[in-house]
Amino acid sequence: MRIDKFLKVSRILKRRTVSKELAVNQRIEINGRIVKPAHEVLAGDIVSITFGNRKLTVRVLSIEEVKKKKDASELYEIISEEKIASPLEVETE
C-alpha cells in the first residue's frame, strides 16, 4: 500500500492530500529514508512523520485497504512522539 494511503486508512492523518503533501515536502521517512507519496509501506516498517513542531514515529503492524475508525489504531503502534525545535527557536537561543 502507498504510504499516503496508509496514513489516511490508519487515521494517523485525516486526509490523503495532507499525507501526500507531507511526503512531497520530504517530511515522511520509512526506515530512515525520505520517501515520496507512492512509496510502498509494509508490515514491520518504521514510519516517521514530521508535522509542525512534532515528530511521530510508528511501527506498521498490518496493511489493510479498509479499516473502521474505531479499529484503525490496530494498524500501527506508536514508538515515539516528540516535540522538535522550530528553526526560529534555535536561532533565538
Backbone as ProteinMPNN parsed JSONL, in Angstrom:
{"seq_chain_A": "MRIDKFLKVSRILKRRTVSKELAVNQRIEINGRIVKPAHEVLAGDIVSITFGNRKLTVRVLSIEEVKKKKDASELYEIISEEKIASPLEVETE", "coords_chain_A": {"N_chain_A": [[0.847, -1.178, 0.0], [0.466, 2.256, -0.711], [2.28, 4.857, 0.971], [0.983, 7.325, 1.443], [-1.71, 6.611, 1.318], [-1.84, 4.674, 3.364], [-1.394, 6.243, 5.681], [-3.749, 7.685, 5.736], [-5.779, 5.655, 5.853], [-5.115, 4.471, 8.285], [-5.733, 6.47, 9.968], [-3.849, 8.179, 11.003], [-3.276, 10.538, 9.759], [-5.792, 12.804, 8.676], [-6.531, 13.299, 6.032], [-5.811, 12.209, 2.73], [-4.621, 13.9, 0.924], [-3.187, 15.603, 2.562], [-1.255, 13.88, 3.635], [0.057, 13.234, 1.292], [1.101, 15.736, 0.561], [2.874, 16.174, 2.713], [4.75, 14.153, 2.204], [5.743, 14.943, -0.302], [7.037, 17.237, 0.489], [9.19, 16.211, 1.804], [8.851, 15.17, 4.442], [8.244, 12.72, 5.426], [9.478, 9.64, 6.472], [10.58, 6.336, 5.834], [11.847, 3.661, 7.464], [14.136, 5.218, 7.962], [14.673, 6.512, 5.557], [13.906, 9.178, 3.363], [10.818, 9.438, 1.715], [8.654, 9.285, -1.208], [5.168, 10.072, -2.021], [4.085, 7.771, -3.262], [5.495, 5.622, -2.35], [5.852, 2.255, -1.308], [4.562, 0.812, 1.636], [5.226, -1.565, 4.174], [4.265, -4.209, 6.452], [5.88, -4.02, 9.548], [7.617, -1.979, 8.906], [9.216, 1.091, 9.897], [7.885, 4.173, 10.389], [8.314, 7.617, 10.148], [6.927, 10.733, 10.783], [6.987, 14.135, 10.241], [5.404, 16.918, 11.357], [4.456, 20.212, 11.666], [5.741, 21.229, 14.732], [6.288, 18.728, 15.623], [7.259, 15.308, 15.857], [6.356, 12.183, 14.867], [6.74, 8.776, 15.381], [6.091, 5.609, 14.186], [5.416, 2.041, 14.215], [4.547, -0.088, 11.639], [1.979, -2.361, 11.848], [0.105, -3.902, 10.455], [-1.263, -4.149, 7.11], [-4.088, -2.957, 5.653], [-6.708, -2.464, 3.367], [-9.157, -1.258, 3.995], [-10.448, 0.008, 6.987], [-12.326, 0.235, 9.935], [-13.062, 3.229, 11.769], [-12.833, 3.017, 14.597], [-11.175, 0.826, 14.835], [-8.838, 1.487, 13.586], [-6.428, 2.155, 14.863], [-5.222, -0.246, 15.321], [-3.594, -0.854, 13.248], [-1.061, 0.141, 13.577], [1.668, 0.861, 15.878], [2.62, 3.245, 18.26], [5.839, 4.406, 18.479], [7.424, 6.58, 19.261], [6.825, 9.98, 20.202], [7.608, 13.189, 19.724], [8.449, 16.566, 20.569], [9.845, 18.931, 18.451], [12.359, 21.418, 17.97], [11.609, 24.43, 16.36], [13.048, 26.104, 13.49], [13.148, 28.853, 14.067], [13.156, 28.962, 16.877], [15.626, 27.841, 17.457], [17.432, 29.733, 16.418], [17.058, 31.952, 18.114], [18.113, 31.226, 20.533]], "CA_chain_A": [[0.0, 0.0, 0.0], [1.189, 3.522, -0.749], [2.381, 5.497, 2.282], [-0.045, 8.357, 1.609], [-2.976, 5.933, 1.592], [-1.754, 4.047, 4.68], [-1.565, 7.264, 6.719], [-5.171, 8.037, 5.743], [-6.555, 4.497, 6.316], [-4.813, 4.247, 9.7], [-6.21, 7.672, 10.66], [-2.754, 8.984, 11.545], [-3.623, 11.829, 9.168], [-7.202, 12.732, 8.298], [-6.755, 13.392, 4.581], [-4.734, 11.685, 1.902], [-3.921, 15.028, 0.311], [-2.241, 16.116, 3.56], [-0.124, 12.945, 3.692], [0.784, 13.381, 0.028], [1.837, 16.993, 0.65], [3.995, 15.97, 3.633], [5.752, 13.336, 1.51], [6.354, 15.782, -1.346], [7.91, 18.185, 1.184], [10.229, 15.426, 2.468], [8.573, 15.1, 5.87], [7.907, 11.341, 5.779], [10.578, 8.695, 6.306], [10.315, 4.921, 6.107], [13.112, 3.008, 7.813], [15.234, 6.175, 7.909], [14.841, 7.11, 4.223], [12.83, 10.072, 2.93], [10.08, 8.768, 0.643], [7.629, 10.0, -1.965], [3.824, 9.603, -1.677], [3.758, 6.462, -3.84], [6.364, 4.575, -1.792], [5.114, 1.154, -0.689], [4.828, 0.557, 3.048], [4.994, -2.967, 4.505], [4.205, -4.512, 7.878], [7.21, -4.041, 10.142], [8.329, -0.746, 8.594], [9.189, 2.187, 10.86], [7.495, 5.386, 9.662], [8.437, 8.865, 10.903], [6.218, 11.841, 10.145], [7.25, 15.42, 10.881], [4.415, 17.931, 11.0], [4.55, 21.298, 12.632], [6.926, 21.066, 15.567], [6.116, 17.403, 16.198], [7.718, 14.168, 15.067], [5.696, 10.961, 15.299], [7.348, 7.576, 14.824], [5.231, 4.446, 14.403], [5.743, 0.776, 13.564], [3.398, -0.606, 10.904], [1.668, -3.712, 12.3], [-0.537, -4.613, 9.343], [-1.722, -3.336, 5.99], [-5.447, -3.297, 5.245], [-7.256, -1.433, 2.483], [-10.272, -0.574, 4.653], [-10.499, -0.253, 8.42], [-13.261, 1.129, 10.619], [-12.393, 4.258, 12.556], [-12.514, 2.549, 15.949], [-10.146, -0.211, 14.75], [-7.709, 1.977, 12.788], [-5.188, 2.182, 15.643], [-4.643, -1.592, 15.326], [-2.687, -0.966, 12.109], [0.262, 0.649, 13.926], [1.941, 1.164, 17.277], [3.438, 4.453, 18.402], [7.156, 4.177, 19.077], [7.752, 7.818, 19.969], [6.208, 11.235, 19.766], [8.44, 14.202, 20.347], [8.383, 17.944, 20.099], [11.129, 19.347, 17.919], [12.514, 22.861, 17.929], [11.482, 25.048, 15.043], [14.252, 26.875, 13.15], [13.125, 30.16, 14.73], [13.539, 28.766, 18.269], [17.063, 27.556, 17.505], [18.144, 30.982, 16.138], [16.929, 32.9, 19.205], [18.793, 30.749, 21.743]], "C_chain_A": [[0.892, 1.24, 0.0], [1.188, 4.162, 0.635], [1.307, 6.563, 2.472], [-1.405, 7.732, 1.926], [-2.956, 5.283, 2.977], [-1.996, 5.058, 5.789], [-3.019, 7.701, 6.832], [-6.003, 6.89, 6.321], [-6.344, 4.266, 7.807], [-5.263, 5.403, 10.581], [-5.095, 8.428, 11.387], [-2.921, 10.41, 11.036], [-5.036, 11.715, 8.617], [-7.445, 12.708, 6.797], [-5.541, 12.897, 3.82], [-3.952, 12.821, 1.25], [-2.887, 15.62, 1.271], [-1.023, 15.195, 3.631], [0.713, 13.032, 2.416], [1.65, 14.639, 0.061], [3.041, 16.865, 1.59], [5.115, 15.176, 2.955], [6.48, 14.155, 0.438], [7.345, 16.766, -0.719], [8.949, 17.492, 2.064], [10.068, 15.368, 3.982], [8.148, 13.705, 6.329], [9.11, 10.448, 5.475], [10.065, 7.283, 6.589], [11.666, 4.261, 6.298], [14.315, 3.935, 7.603], [15.473, 6.84, 6.566], [13.646, 7.987, 3.881], [12.163, 9.44, 1.716], [9.085, 9.699, -0.03], [6.26, 9.399, -1.633], [3.5, 8.192, -2.167], [4.601, 5.324, -3.269], [5.525, 3.521, -1.067], [5.541, 0.982, 0.767], [4.427, -0.893, 3.344], [4.892, -3.136, 6.015], [5.627, -4.637, 8.399], [8.02, -2.791, 9.865], [8.19, 0.264, 9.734], [8.961, 3.472, 10.073], [7.613, 6.585, 10.599], [7.782, 9.979, 10.109], [6.517, 13.103, 10.934], [6.193, 16.402, 10.407], [4.371, 18.966, 12.106], [5.841, 21.164, 13.415], [6.877, 19.712, 16.296], [6.664, 16.332, 15.271], [7.114, 12.911, 15.688], [6.357, 9.786, 14.6], [6.48, 6.381, 15.207], [5.796, 3.215, 13.711], [4.466, 0.267, 12.912], [3.179, -2.055, 11.34], [0.988, -4.533, 11.217], [-1.012, -3.615, 8.304], [-3.11, -3.835, 5.606], [-6.012, -2.139, 4.447], [-8.349, -0.608, 3.157], [-10.268, -0.968, 6.122], [-11.468, 0.727, 9.042], [-12.491, 2.069, 11.538], [-11.97, 3.753, 13.927], [-11.41, 1.503, 15.966], [-8.871, 0.253, 14.049], [-6.392, 1.943, 13.56], [-4.534, 0.806, 15.744], [-3.644, -1.787, 14.185], [-1.261, -0.544, 12.446], [0.421, 0.74, 15.439], [2.868, 2.37, 17.326], [4.736, 4.086, 19.106], [7.576, 5.399, 19.874], [6.99, 8.983, 19.368], [6.951, 12.334, 20.49], [8.208, 15.574, 19.748], [9.774, 18.316, 19.625], [11.171, 20.864, 17.844], [12.342, 23.361, 16.501], [12.756, 25.832, 14.757], [14.298, 28.239, 13.839], [13.555, 30.041, 16.19], [15.033, 28.54, 18.399], [17.86, 28.848, 17.322], [18.134, 31.934, 17.326], [17.662, 32.468, 20.459], [20.221, 31.189, 21.8]], "O_chain_A": [[1.945, 1.26, 0.638], [0.221, 4.031, 1.386], [0.769, 6.691, 3.572], [-2.164, 8.279, 2.725], [-3.956, 5.338, 3.693], [-2.723, 4.77, 6.739], [-3.473, 8.052, 7.921], [-6.846, 7.121, 7.188], [-7.282, 3.907, 8.518], [-5.181, 5.321, 11.806], [-5.368, 9.226, 12.284], [-2.733, 11.372, 11.781], [-5.436, 10.651, 8.143], [-8.447, 12.16, 6.336], [-4.398, 13.133, 4.211], [-2.742, 12.706, 1.05], [-1.832, 16.085, 0.84], [0.111, 15.669, 3.683], [1.937, 12.916, 2.463], [2.805, 14.609, -0.364], [4.113, 17.392, 1.293], [6.292, 15.496, 3.118], [7.7, 14.058, 0.3], [8.369, 17.09, -1.321], [9.522, 18.111, 2.961], [11.045, 15.504, 4.719], [7.74, 13.522, 7.476], [9.681, 10.491, 4.385], [9.229, 7.072, 7.468], [12.522, 4.294, 5.414], [15.369, 3.507, 7.133], [16.387, 7.655, 6.441], [12.5, 7.586, 4.086], [12.837, 8.964, 0.802], [8.724, 10.749, 0.501], [6.192, 8.33, -1.027], [2.709, 7.492, -1.535], [4.431, 4.173, -3.672], [4.61, 3.849, -0.311], [6.73, 1.004, 1.085], [3.421, -1.385, 2.833], [5.38, -2.296, 6.771], [6.474, -5.276, 7.775], [9.027, -2.56, 10.533], [7.183, 0.288, 10.442], [9.751, 3.819, 9.195], [7.077, 6.571, 11.707], [8.044, 10.151, 8.918], [6.326, 13.143, 12.15], [6.087, 16.689, 9.215], [4.267, 18.654, 13.293], [6.913, 21.003, 12.832], [7.355, 19.576, 17.422], [6.548, 16.435, 14.05], [7.326, 12.612, 16.863], [6.519, 9.79, 13.379], [6.173, 6.164, 16.379], [6.554, 3.322, 12.747], [3.421, 0.199, 13.557], [4.081, -2.884, 11.22], [1.261, -5.725, 11.074], [-1.146, -2.42, 8.566], [-3.281, -5.008, 5.272], [-5.823, -0.975, 4.801], [-8.458, 0.595, 2.923], [-10.104, -2.141, 6.458], [-11.445, 1.916, 8.723], [-11.407, 1.74, 12.021], [-10.858, 4.035, 14.373], [-10.767, 1.305, 16.997], [-7.919, -0.519, 13.933], [-5.339, 1.723, 12.961], [-3.399, 0.702, 16.208], [-2.923, -2.785, 14.161], [-0.34, -0.838, 11.684], [-0.559, 0.702, 16.184], [3.789, 2.489, 16.519], [4.722, 3.523, 20.2], [8.026, 5.285, 21.014], [6.577, 8.969, 18.208], [6.931, 12.407, 21.719], [7.826, 15.718, 18.587], [10.764, 18.052, 20.307], [10.14, 21.515, 17.675], [12.872, 22.775, 15.557], [13.477, 26.191, 15.689], [15.381, 28.727, 14.161], [14.247, 30.924, 16.698], [15.645, 29.005, 19.361], [18.867, 29.044, 18.003], [19.107, 32.659, 17.533], [17.822, 33.274, 21.375], [20.928, 30.868, 22.755]]}, "name": "protein", "num_of_chains": 1, "seq": "MRIDKFLKVSRILKRRTVSKELAVNQRIEINGRIVKPAHEVLAGDIVSITFGNRKLTVRVLSIEEVKKKKDASELYEIISEEKIASPLEVETE"}
